[in-house]
XYZ file of C-alpha atoms in Angstrom:
445
model
C -9.087 -141.439 -14.353
C -5.910 -143.510 -14.210
C -2.471 -142.264 -15.215
C -2.493 -143.761 -18.708
C -5.933 -142.282 -19.438
C -4.637 -138.920 -18.243
C -1.625 -139.226 -20.525
C -3.868 -139.928 -23.516
C -5.834 -136.755 -22.778
C -2.564 -134.816 -22.767
C -1.733 -136.310 -26.149
C -5.165 -135.415 -27.538
C -4.877 -131.877 -26.197
C -8.119 -132.143 -24.218
C -6.250 -131.749 -20.921
C -2.972 -130.184 -19.794
C -0.825 -130.896 -16.726
C -1.027 -127.272 -15.589
C -4.847 -127.340 -15.669
C -4.921 -130.141 -13.083
C -3.114 -128.326 -10.298
C -5.875 -126.043 -9.047
C -8.446 -128.875 -8.783
C -5.834 -131.022 -7.019
C -5.153 -128.248 -4.495
C -8.886 -127.906 -3.849
C -9.269 -131.651 -3.290
C -6.323 -131.718 -0.887
C -7.913 -128.885 1.090
C -11.235 -130.755 1.154
C -9.602 -133.957 2.448
C -7.718 -133.128 5.657
C -4.895 -135.279 6.983
C -4.207 -136.964 3.623
C -1.079 -134.894 2.947
C 1.546 -133.835 5.474
C 3.150 -131.345 3.085
C 2.599 -130.108 -0.455
C 5.090 -128.980 -3.096
C 2.926 -126.659 -5.179
C 5.741 -124.354 -6.272
C 7.695 -127.302 -7.639
C 4.530 -128.835 -9.084
C 3.724 -125.670 -11.044
C 7.236 -125.562 -12.491
C 7.093 -129.215 -13.489
C 3.540 -129.024 -14.838
C 4.263 -125.887 -16.871
C 7.333 -127.490 -18.456
C 5.367 -130.676 -19.156
C 2.507 -128.740 -20.749
C 4.950 -127.139 -23.181
C 6.435 -130.529 -24.049
C 3.019 -132.020 -24.797
C 2.163 -129.012 -26.958
C 5.214 -129.787 -29.100
C 4.641 -133.555 -28.841
C 7.993 -134.121 -27.127
C 7.007 -135.794 -23.833
C 9.770 -137.346 -21.758
C 7.669 -140.469 -21.131
C 4.058 -141.709 -21.256
C 3.684 -140.294 -17.742
C 5.113 -136.850 -18.467
C 2.913 -134.415 -16.535
C 1.145 -137.069 -14.468
C 0.834 -135.963 -10.819
C 2.241 -138.250 -8.148
C 2.480 -138.159 -4.344
C 5.040 -139.802 -2.062
C 4.688 -141.285 1.392
C 6.462 -138.947 3.804
C 9.404 -141.303 4.134
C 10.779 -140.209 0.745
C 13.128 -137.246 0.602
C 11.932 -134.447 -1.652
C 14.481 -131.658 -2.028
C 13.629 -128.620 0.085
C 11.066 -130.413 2.250
C 11.090 -132.019 5.657
C 10.832 -135.811 5.830
C 8.707 -136.321 8.933
C 8.177 -140.100 8.858
C 4.808 -139.192 10.364
C 6.474 -138.255 13.660
C 6.465 -134.997 15.623
C 10.010 -135.804 16.753
C 11.261 -135.244 13.186
C 9.906 -131.701 12.855
C 13.244 -130.135 13.802
C 15.284 -132.263 11.402
C 17.010 -130.519 8.477
C 15.178 -130.364 5.170
C 16.228 -132.804 2.468
C 18.890 -131.460 0.134
C 18.166 -133.973 -2.619
C 15.309 -136.063 -3.934
C 15.168 -139.744 -3.063
C 16.330 -141.879 -5.991
C 12.798 -142.828 -7.072
C 11.569 -139.234 -6.830
C 14.508 -137.993 -8.898
C 14.113 -140.659 -11.562
C 10.385 -140.124 -12.027
C 10.990 -136.368 -12.200
C 13.407 -137.044 -15.067
C 10.485 -138.673 -16.868
C 8.371 -135.560 -16.353
C 6.166 -136.661 -13.470
C 4.804 -133.858 -11.288
C 5.456 -134.096 -7.536
C 2.393 -132.867 -5.628
C 3.612 -133.513 -2.097
C 4.091 -136.015 0.709
C 1.360 -138.092 2.261
C 0.416 -139.045 5.796
C 1.354 -142.297 7.508
C 1.436 -144.013 10.850
C 4.306 -142.700 12.979
C 7.560 -144.249 11.699
C 5.434 -146.531 9.463
C 4.972 -148.737 12.512
C 1.386 -150.021 12.264
C -0.991 -151.535 9.738
C -3.969 -149.428 10.835
C -2.988 -145.977 9.533
C -3.799 -143.927 12.635
C -1.620 -140.904 13.438
C -1.961 -139.067 16.735
C -0.015 -135.932 15.747
C -0.792 -135.342 12.050
C -4.328 -136.743 12.193
C -5.859 -139.779 10.497
C -7.246 -139.538 6.960
C -10.715 -140.953 6.407
C -11.139 -144.234 4.572
C -12.060 -143.352 0.982
C -15.015 -145.769 1.019
C -16.496 -144.840 4.399
C -15.128 -142.173 6.744
C -16.054 -144.144 9.876
C -13.499 -146.832 9.051
C -9.714 -146.888 9.234
C -7.686 -146.142 6.093
C -5.127 -148.860 6.768
C -1.411 -148.316 7.122
C 1.127 -147.545 7.318
C 0.792 -145.385 4.186
C -2.746 -144.194 4.893
C -2.576 -140.945 2.908
C -0.955 -142.516 -0.145
C -3.880 -144.917 -0.537
C -6.608 -142.381 0.175
C -5.241 -139.791 -2.276
C -5.383 -142.334 -5.115
C -8.783 -143.722 -4.101
C -10.258 -140.205 -3.906
C -8.817 -139.277 -7.315
C -6.587 -136.528 -5.950
C -3.693 -138.071 -7.869
C -3.660 -141.228 -10.007
C -0.401 -142.540 -8.537
C 1.437 -142.538 -5.237
C 4.572 -144.238 -3.993
C 5.247 -145.824 -0.625
C 7.220 -148.318 1.408
C 6.337 -151.781 2.679
C 7.834 -153.809 5.515
C 4.895 -155.964 6.614
C 1.962 -154.984 4.431
C 2.152 -151.179 4.428
C 1.344 -150.933 0.710
C -1.155 -153.728 0.256
C -3.239 -153.250 3.417
C -4.303 -149.622 2.815
C -4.681 -150.309 -0.905
C -7.068 -153.133 0.006
C -9.097 -151.098 2.501
C -9.506 -148.193 0.053
C -10.224 -150.262 -3.053
C -7.146 -149.443 -5.137
C -4.206 -151.394 -6.518
C -1.007 -151.730 -4.524
C 2.225 -153.267 -5.789
C 4.878 -154.380 -3.321
C 8.064 -154.920 -5.318
C 10.811 -157.411 -4.603
C 13.458 -155.971 -2.320
C 16.165 -154.045 -4.172
C 14.161 -153.909 -7.408
C 14.169 -150.138 -7.047
C 16.821 -147.937 -5.450
C 15.931 -146.910 -1.898
C 18.418 -144.091 -1.374
C 16.748 -141.189 0.380
C 13.982 -143.312 1.910
C 13.571 -143.316 5.699
C 14.002 -146.948 6.837
C 12.156 -149.170 9.259
C 13.887 -152.554 8.909
C 16.556 -153.031 6.249
C 16.087 -156.816 6.056
C 12.463 -156.362 4.939
C 11.946 -152.833 3.580
C 10.885 -152.405 -0.018
C 8.941 -149.824 -2.019
C 6.200 -149.683 -4.623
C 3.279 -147.743 -6.111
C -0.443 -147.464 -5.501
C -2.519 -146.959 -8.610
C -5.896 -147.131 -10.331
C -4.763 -149.832 -12.776
C -2.147 -152.557 -13.083
C -1.145 -151.100 -16.444
C -0.038 -147.937 -14.636
C 2.142 -150.061 -12.335
C 3.675 -151.781 -15.359
C 4.582 -148.466 -16.982
C 6.048 -147.144 -13.725
C 8.101 -150.318 -13.428
C 9.403 -149.854 -16.968
C 10.401 -146.264 -16.216
C 12.155 -147.082 -12.961
C 13.924 -150.085 -14.448
C 14.733 -148.195 -17.680
C 13.300 -151.253 -19.366
C 13.065 -151.630 -23.115
C 11.183 -154.917 -22.792
C 8.278 -155.307 -25.184
C 4.966 -154.938 -23.381
C 3.518 -158.411 -23.759
C 0.599 -158.009 -21.354
C -2.033 -158.277 -24.053
C -0.433 -161.375 -25.564
C -0.936 -163.729 -22.606
C -3.496 -166.514 -22.882
C -5.713 -166.894 -19.831
C -5.105 -170.637 -19.906
C -1.357 -170.058 -19.503
C -1.638 -168.274 -16.162
C -0.117 -170.275 -13.321
C -2.118 -169.677 -10.151
C -2.229 -171.559 -6.852
C -4.648 -171.488 -3.930
C -3.445 -173.051 -0.675
C -6.734 -173.951 0.967
C -4.988 -175.583 3.941
C -3.421 -172.231 4.792
C -6.498 -170.125 4.086
C -8.961 -172.232 6.084
C -6.644 -172.075 9.110
C -6.625 -168.254 9.234
C -10.009 -167.376 10.776
C -10.956 -165.188 7.831
C -14.033 -162.987 8.193
C -17.101 -164.423 6.470
C -17.593 -161.523 4.033
C -13.932 -161.608 2.981
C -14.130 -165.363 2.479
C -17.311 -165.035 0.428
C -15.739 -162.473 -1.877
C -12.539 -164.507 -2.199
C -14.522 -167.615 -3.166
C -16.563 -165.618 -5.679
C -13.354 -164.303 -7.191
C -11.799 -167.759 -7.512
C -15.004 -169.173 -9.014
C -15.193 -166.332 -11.526
C -11.584 -166.808 -12.625
C -12.223 -170.525 -13.124
C -15.342 -169.747 -15.172
C -13.156 -167.552 -17.376
C -10.911 -170.523 -18.116
C -8.123 -169.802 -15.652
C -6.431 -172.937 -14.356
C -6.091 -172.585 -10.575
C -4.144 -175.346 -8.866
C -4.964 -176.325 -5.293
C -1.673 -176.996 -3.536
C -0.117 -176.592 -0.099
C 2.820 -174.167 -0.120
C 4.611 -175.254 3.024
C 7.201 -172.458 2.958
C 4.419 -169.870 3.175
C 2.624 -171.435 6.137
C 5.965 -172.279 7.783
C 6.961 -168.608 7.525
C 3.884 -167.621 9.513
C 4.636 -170.332 12.083
C 8.169 -168.944 12.467
C 6.798 -165.425 12.954
C 4.261 -166.659 15.512
C 6.944 -168.495 17.493
C 10.024 -166.257 17.233
C 8.464 -162.865 16.507
C 8.736 -160.378 13.670
C 12.336 -159.541 12.620
C 11.508 -155.878 11.993
C 10.814 -155.301 15.691
C 14.424 -155.548 16.848
C 15.659 -153.617 13.812
C 13.193 -150.789 14.463
C 14.172 -150.665 18.143
C 17.861 -150.455 17.233
C 17.161 -147.669 14.728
C 15.143 -145.600 17.202
C 17.053 -146.445 20.414
C 18.762 -143.018 20.640
C 15.364 -141.329 20.343
C 13.797 -143.621 22.940
C 16.563 -142.692 25.390
C 16.205 -138.944 24.791
C 13.813 -136.301 26.119
C 12.183 -136.221 22.675
C 10.656 -139.637 23.361
C 7.922 -137.841 25.298
C 6.524 -136.668 21.956
C 6.125 -140.177 20.527
C 2.727 -141.759 20.012
C 2.413 -143.911 23.184
C 1.239 -146.904 21.138
C 4.226 -146.722 18.828
C 6.582 -146.193 21.750
C 5.197 -149.240 23.560
C 5.826 -151.477 20.542
C 9.358 -150.112 20.190
C 10.090 -150.514 23.906
C 8.766 -154.079 23.930
C 11.263 -155.037 21.222
C 14.301 -154.354 23.409
C 13.837 -157.728 25.111
C 14.387 -159.667 21.868
C 17.548 -161.759 22.164
C 20.311 -161.574 19.566
C 20.121 -165.361 19.216
C 16.425 -165.081 18.349
C 17.147 -162.483 15.692
C 19.886 -164.642 14.165
C 17.519 -167.624 14.101
C 14.926 -165.507 12.289
C 17.427 -164.484 9.607
C 18.575 -168.088 9.149
C 15.025 -169.362 8.776
C 14.210 -166.489 6.433
C 17.031 -167.498 4.079
C 16.081 -171.181 4.184
C 12.358 -170.614 3.604
C 12.953 -168.212 0.717
C 14.888 -170.957 -1.050
C 12.176 -173.527 -0.317
C 9.478 -171.191 -1.609
C 11.188 -170.890 -4.985
C 11.206 -174.683 -5.330
C 7.575 -175.009 -4.250
C 6.033 -172.242 -6.378
C 8.086 -172.951 -9.528
C 6.846 -169.914 -11.418
C 3.282 -170.061 -10.117
C 1.574 -167.201 -8.269
C -0.133 -167.649 -4.917
C -3.642 -166.270 -4.345
C -4.806 -165.246 -0.868
C -7.070 -162.598 0.628
C -5.026 -159.438 1.255
C -6.397 -158.959 4.768
C -8.469 -161.449 6.745
C -11.132 -158.871 7.598
C -12.790 -155.750 6.235
C -11.541 -152.345 7.364
C -12.547 -151.956 11.033
C -14.286 -148.941 12.536
C -11.971 -146.224 13.870
C -13.836 -145.350 17.076
C -13.540 -148.715 18.901
C -9.756 -148.674 18.361
C -9.449 -146.088 21.117
C -9.402 -149.175 23.325
C -5.730 -150.067 23.743
C -6.152 -153.837 23.873
C -8.371 -153.860 20.788
C -5.918 -151.610 18.937
C -2.996 -154.021 19.392
C -5.130 -157.088 18.667
C -6.549 -155.538 15.479
C -3.129 -154.408 14.292
C -1.762 -157.953 14.498
C -4.812 -159.393 12.720
C -4.518 -156.780 9.982
C -0.850 -157.512 9.302
C -1.120 -161.293 9.557
C -1.746 -162.382 5.953
C 0.798 -159.924 4.539
C 3.646 -160.856 6.881
C 4.642 -164.234 5.356
C 5.058 -162.634 1.927
C 7.214 -159.874 3.369
C 9.282 -162.408 5.325
C 9.829 -164.363 2.090
C 10.465 -161.267 -0.081
C 7.507 -162.083 -2.316
C 6.529 -159.353 -4.779
C 2.782 -158.888 -4.406
C -0.106 -157.045 -6.009
C -3.402 -156.463 -4.252
C -6.410 -156.092 -6.539
C -9.800 -154.735 -5.416
C -12.165 -157.637 -4.777
C -15.636 -156.187 -4.387
C -18.261 -158.512 -5.802
C -21.010 -156.909 -3.727
C -21.239 -153.149 -4.221
C -22.802 -152.341 -0.857
C -19.892 -153.745 1.131
C -16.476 -152.332 1.892
C -13.797 -153.633 -0.476
C -11.677 -156.648 0.281
C -8.568 -157.542 -1.669
C -7.143 -160.360 -3.757
C -3.410 -160.687 -3.094
C -1.326 -162.207 -5.890
C 2.246 -163.073 -4.873
C 5.284 -164.635 -6.529
C 8.905 -165.420 -5.798
C 11.497 -162.693 -5.394
C 12.607 -161.209 -8.713
C 9.610 -162.426 -10.713
C 7.962 -159.005 -10.628
C 7.515 -158.519 -14.358
C 5.641 -161.795 -14.836
C 3.618 -161.069 -11.697
C 2.494 -157.714 -13.083
C 1.560 -159.281 -16.406
C -0.510 -161.975 -14.679
C -2.225 -159.343 -12.537
C -3.068 -157.311 -15.631
C -4.945 -160.317 -17.014
C -6.653 -161.012 -13.683
C -7.672 -157.358 -13.402
C -9.272 -157.477 -16.859
C -11.245 -160.595 -15.937
C -12.430 -159.141 -12.629
C -13.495 -155.856 -14.231
C -15.880 -157.776 -16.444
C -17.598 -159.094 -13.315
C -17.543 -156.226 -10.818
């Protein structure tokens, strides 16, 4: 059940927000490592108030009473923000909600708790040495993806219909892809990020994971306080502007099963009358070339942020894999970092000229979710992490809002993802296009 379906049941009187809390608590207990902390006392207060509002038909929003979880980088008043790290356990509790948490609470949404993640959100695999690793919702032997592992799993397992997380290099879209749910990475600064634990300020953004694009659209309207008419149902399929850059895709060593499902998806959209243009987007491939040559700009920023911790006795409590990546970043030259920022600015401008309102289609990740057990091998862990992040990194570098849609044409396989990306600031049109694509794919899968 997605959030909008839940809301309709509230309106009908066949379900109440308060009635959901006990089943949610039972599901959280049955799925270890998905949540780091829960806020049941707050949730009961919010759900009870919401139930009364629905009984008098005075909801604060369509999502009044809908339960939501937050990646444990978001401050929730009275709770500890751990960032998935044991070193944060002695930090003071948050005095206030993060801006997004506070705003959604004003619209009646019920905060269930804070979800697990890779330590400091610093990996695309979703493993956490201290708090444990949640099982992939599709197959427990496989990784959940990261960094926001728990936020994806709790939506995929129907614990809550919505969660909210952060994204620096694929942290929303990768776990959404691996668990077969929708993830929306917003343009930077679309939503306020006060009260959110950072990783790299030049790249950090936030966004939801959901069961439907429509839910993402409504969340966007709430957070933007938008009065725009919902025109999603008015779009003609023929008017969608989609691009596939086959030169880029064929150069990426994409796993055969992922490539098969991507091709099936493109063929199906064409059969439905969607006009998909084949065009090289040089800014996108150039961004990946820059990253390959100069490195990832978040590395130096993350090292600078955590340098005091790395130099303290508390560093002994860090996940050794996370610590190694942070330590390695201290050798990055200032001149290299400046070059990265300069190229970032230039390529973002070029991308706008090259896409011209179109949306780029790529696989979300070049491979299916890998098995957890083999990743105990250090070399394989680092190699797999880089491969997992690779297709998401150019979009993050270019501040491209992106939506990953489940792409599972063969039921017996793990899900892959279709990533739809646009230029910075074109989020609303992106969400509308993805709503149409989602409807077309549902008719096939």
